[in-house]
Amino acid sequence: GIFPRKLFPPLEEVAAAFIRLTADGILPHHVFDTLLRLTAGFALAARLLTRGANPNRVAAMGVLAGVAAFAMIVFAAPLESLALFRTGTVFIGLGGGLFSVGMLTAAMALAETGHSGLALGAWGAVQATCAGLGIALSGALCDYISKLSADGSLGEALTGPAVGYSF
């Protein structure tokens, strides 16, 4: 086809991987962990907002937690630290929960009386568009950097399977 098989595998391969990961217990474990982390972020955001915190500041705390979390994950491979990696994944979920609740609350506060549905729809559209573009761009960039790393084009210091995820 016109699309690389690595980026767009056939549906049969995706289904087989899904079934294998589910049967091995890997997928349910990760789903549970992710939901737990997000729920913690939602709960913390709810607690802060009910105590009168500014929704924009709650969202900013989520962004800061996310940036710190991604830095932890990037540096976990070169430092060979599983604890740093796990801490980073916890803060990604926590930051995601804080950011989404804070931004949604801020968007709803901006809506005029009776127009909260429009604000909610606009917020959802922006979230979905940015998430889709971010995932597509990061996946393509990761694959490209990984290919350069595997070819040795980035130099001896930047070789290895985790290099693509650092960009």
Protein backbone atom coordinates (compact mmCIF):
# COMPACT_ATOMS: atom_id res chain seq x y z
CA GLY A 1 0.00 0.00 0.00
CA ILE A 2 0.91 3.65 0.02
CA PHE A 3 1.27 3.76 3.81
CA PRO A 4 4.19 2.11 5.63
CA ARG A 5 3.14 -1.16 7.28
CA LYS A 6 4.83 -0.11 10.54
CA LEU A 7 2.64 2.99 10.86
CA PHE A 8 -0.60 1.41 9.59
CA PRO A 9 -0.60 -2.33 10.33
CA PRO A 10 -3.44 -4.47 8.98
CA LEU A 11 -6.50 -4.81 11.19
CA GLU A 12 -5.74 -8.51 11.74
CA GLU A 13 -2.36 -7.67 13.32
CA VAL A 14 -3.92 -5.03 15.56
CA ALA A 15 -6.67 -7.43 16.66
CA ALA A 16 -4.14 -10.21 17.31
CA ALA A 17 -1.98 -7.89 19.44
CA PHE A 18 -5.06 -6.73 21.35
CA ILE A 19 -6.13 -10.30 22.08
CA ARG A 20 -2.60 -11.37 23.06
CA LEU A 21 -2.13 -8.41 25.41
CA THR A 22 -5.55 -9.01 26.96
CA ALA A 23 -4.96 -12.74 27.42
CA ASP A 24 -1.54 -12.12 29.00
CA GLY A 25 -3.12 -9.69 31.47
CA ILE A 26 -0.92 -6.82 30.32
CA LEU A 27 -3.66 -4.67 28.83
CA PRO A 28 -6.10 -4.89 31.78
CA HIS A 29 -3.23 -4.06 34.16
CA HIS A 30 -2.27 -0.93 32.21
CA VAL A 31 -5.90 0.14 31.79
CA PHE A 32 -6.46 -0.15 35.56
CA ASP A 33 -3.26 1.78 36.36
CA THR A 34 -4.13 4.54 33.90
CA LEU A 35 -7.68 4.91 35.21
CA LEU A 36 -6.36 5.01 38.77
CA ARG A 37 -3.90 7.80 37.95
CA LEU A 38 -6.50 9.83 36.07
CA THR A 39 -9.00 9.38 38.89
CA ALA A 40 -6.42 10.67 41.35
CA GLY A 41 -5.93 13.75 39.15
CA PHE A 42 -9.69 14.28 38.87
CA ALA A 43 -10.12 13.92 42.64
CA LEU A 44 -7.31 16.35 43.40
CA ALA A 45 -8.71 18.88 40.92
CA ALA A 46 -12.19 18.53 42.43
CA ARG A 47 -10.79 19.05 45.91
CA LEU A 48 -8.86 22.15 44.85
CA LEU A 49 -11.79 23.65 42.95
CA THR A 50 -14.29 23.06 45.75
CA ARG A 51 -11.92 24.93 48.07
CA GLY A 52 -12.01 27.95 45.76
CA ALA A 53 -8.89 27.45 43.62
CA ASN A 54 -8.68 29.27 40.30
CA PRO A 55 -9.44 26.77 37.46
CA ASN A 56 -6.68 28.25 35.30
CA ARG A 57 -4.14 27.65 38.05
CA VAL A 58 -5.36 24.08 38.50
CA ALA A 59 -4.88 23.54 34.76
CA ALA A 60 -1.42 25.14 34.97
CA MET A 61 -0.48 22.75 37.78
CA GLY A 62 -1.53 19.92 35.47
CA VAL A 63 0.70 21.27 32.70
CA LEU A 64 3.65 21.59 35.07
CA ALA A 65 3.09 18.06 36.38
CA GLY A 66 2.94 16.78 32.79
CA VAL A 67 6.12 18.54 31.70
CA ALA A 68 7.99 17.23 34.72
CA ALA A 69 6.57 13.76 34.10
CA PHE A 70 7.72 13.65 30.49
CA ALA A 71 11.17 14.81 31.56
CA MET A 72 11.27 11.94 34.08
CA ILE A 73 10.33 9.45 31.39
CA VAL A 74 12.88 10.80 28.92
CA PHE A 75 15.70 10.59 31.46
CA ALA A 76 14.61 7.20 32.88
CA ALA A 77 16.20 5.24 30.01
CA PRO A 78 19.68 6.81 30.07
CA LEU A 79 19.71 6.65 33.87
CA GLU A 80 18.34 3.09 33.77
CA SER A 81 15.85 3.98 36.48
CA LEU A 82 12.57 2.08 36.58
CA ALA A 83 11.50 4.11 39.62
CA LEU A 84 11.92 7.37 37.69
CA PHE A 85 9.91 5.93 34.79
CA ARG A 86 7.07 4.80 37.07
CA THR A 87 7.03 8.15 38.89
CA GLY A 88 6.77 9.87 35.52
CA THR A 89 3.79 7.76 34.49
CA VAL A 90 2.05 8.58 37.76
CA PHE A 91 2.54 12.31 37.20
CA ILE A 92 1.31 12.07 33.60
CA GLY A 93 -2.03 10.73 34.81
CA LEU A 94 -2.18 13.18 37.69
CA GLY A 95 -1.31 16.11 35.42
CA GLY A 96 -3.82 14.98 32.80
CA GLY A 97 -6.58 14.89 35.38
CA LEU A 98 -5.69 18.30 36.80
CA PHE A 99 -5.41 19.88 33.35
CA SER A 100 -8.62 18.47 31.90
CA VAL A 101 -10.80 19.34 34.90
CA GLY A 102 -9.22 22.78 35.31
CA MET A 103 -9.58 23.69 31.64
CA LEU A 104 -13.12 22.36 31.39
CA THR A 105 -14.12 24.36 34.46
CA ALA A 106 -12.46 27.48 33.05
CA ALA A 107 -14.19 27.03 29.68
CA MET A 108 -17.57 26.61 31.34
CA ALA A 109 -16.99 29.74 33.43
CA LEU A 110 -16.41 31.75 30.23
CA ALA A 111 -19.73 30.70 28.72
CA GLU A 112 -22.55 33.19 28.82
CA THR A 113 -25.74 32.20 30.57
CA GLY A 114 -27.48 29.47 28.59
CA HIS A 115 -24.53 28.85 26.26
CA SER A 116 -22.63 26.30 28.32
CA GLY A 117 -23.35 23.58 25.74
CA LEU A 118 -21.55 25.60 23.09
CA ALA A 119 -18.55 26.12 25.38
CA LEU A 120 -18.49 22.41 26.20
CA GLY A 121 -18.64 21.48 22.51
CA ALA A 122 -15.88 23.90 21.58
CA TRP A 123 -13.70 22.60 24.43
CA GLY A 124 -14.27 19.01 23.34
CA ALA A 125 -13.46 19.80 19.71
CA VAL A 126 -10.22 21.56 20.62
CA GLN A 127 -9.21 18.72 22.98
CA ALA A 128 -9.90 16.04 20.36
CA THR A 129 -8.14 17.91 17.57
CA CYS A 130 -5.04 18.64 19.63
CA ALA A 131 -4.88 15.08 20.97
CA GLY A 132 -5.17 13.59 17.49
CA LEU A 133 -2.57 15.89 15.98
CA GLY A 134 -0.24 15.40 18.94
CA ILE A 135 -0.44 11.62 18.75
CA ALA A 136 0.07 11.56 14.97
CA LEU A 137 2.99 13.99 15.05
CA SER A 138 4.70 12.34 18.02
CA GLY A 139 4.34 8.88 16.49
CA ALA A 140 5.79 9.98 13.16
CA LEU A 141 8.64 11.87 14.85
CA CYS A 142 9.41 8.92 17.15
CA ASP A 143 9.57 6.52 14.19
CA TYR A 144 11.76 8.89 12.17
CA ILE A 145 14.21 9.49 15.03
CA SER A 146 14.28 5.76 15.82
CA LYS A 147 15.16 5.02 12.19
CA LEU A 148 17.96 7.59 12.25
CA SER A 149 19.21 6.12 15.53
CA ALA A 150 19.16 2.56 14.17
CA ASP A 151 21.09 3.68 11.07
CA GLY A 152 23.74 5.35 13.23
CA SER A 153 23.01 8.75 11.66
CA LEU A 154 22.74 10.45 15.06
CA GLY A 155 26.13 9.34 16.30
CA GLU A 156 27.29 6.71 18.73
CA ALA A 157 25.82 8.37 21.81
CA LEU A 158 22.29 8.37 20.38
CA THR A 159 21.82 4.71 19.53
CA GLY A 160 19.38 2.39 21.22
CA PRO A 161 15.69 1.57 21.28
CA ALA A 162 14.67 4.43 23.62
CA VAL A 163 16.22 7.28 21.60
CA GLY A 164 13.12 7.87 19.46
CA TYR A 165 10.96 8.37 22.53
CA SER A 166 13.21 11.14 23.81
CA PHE A 167 12.26 13.58 21.08
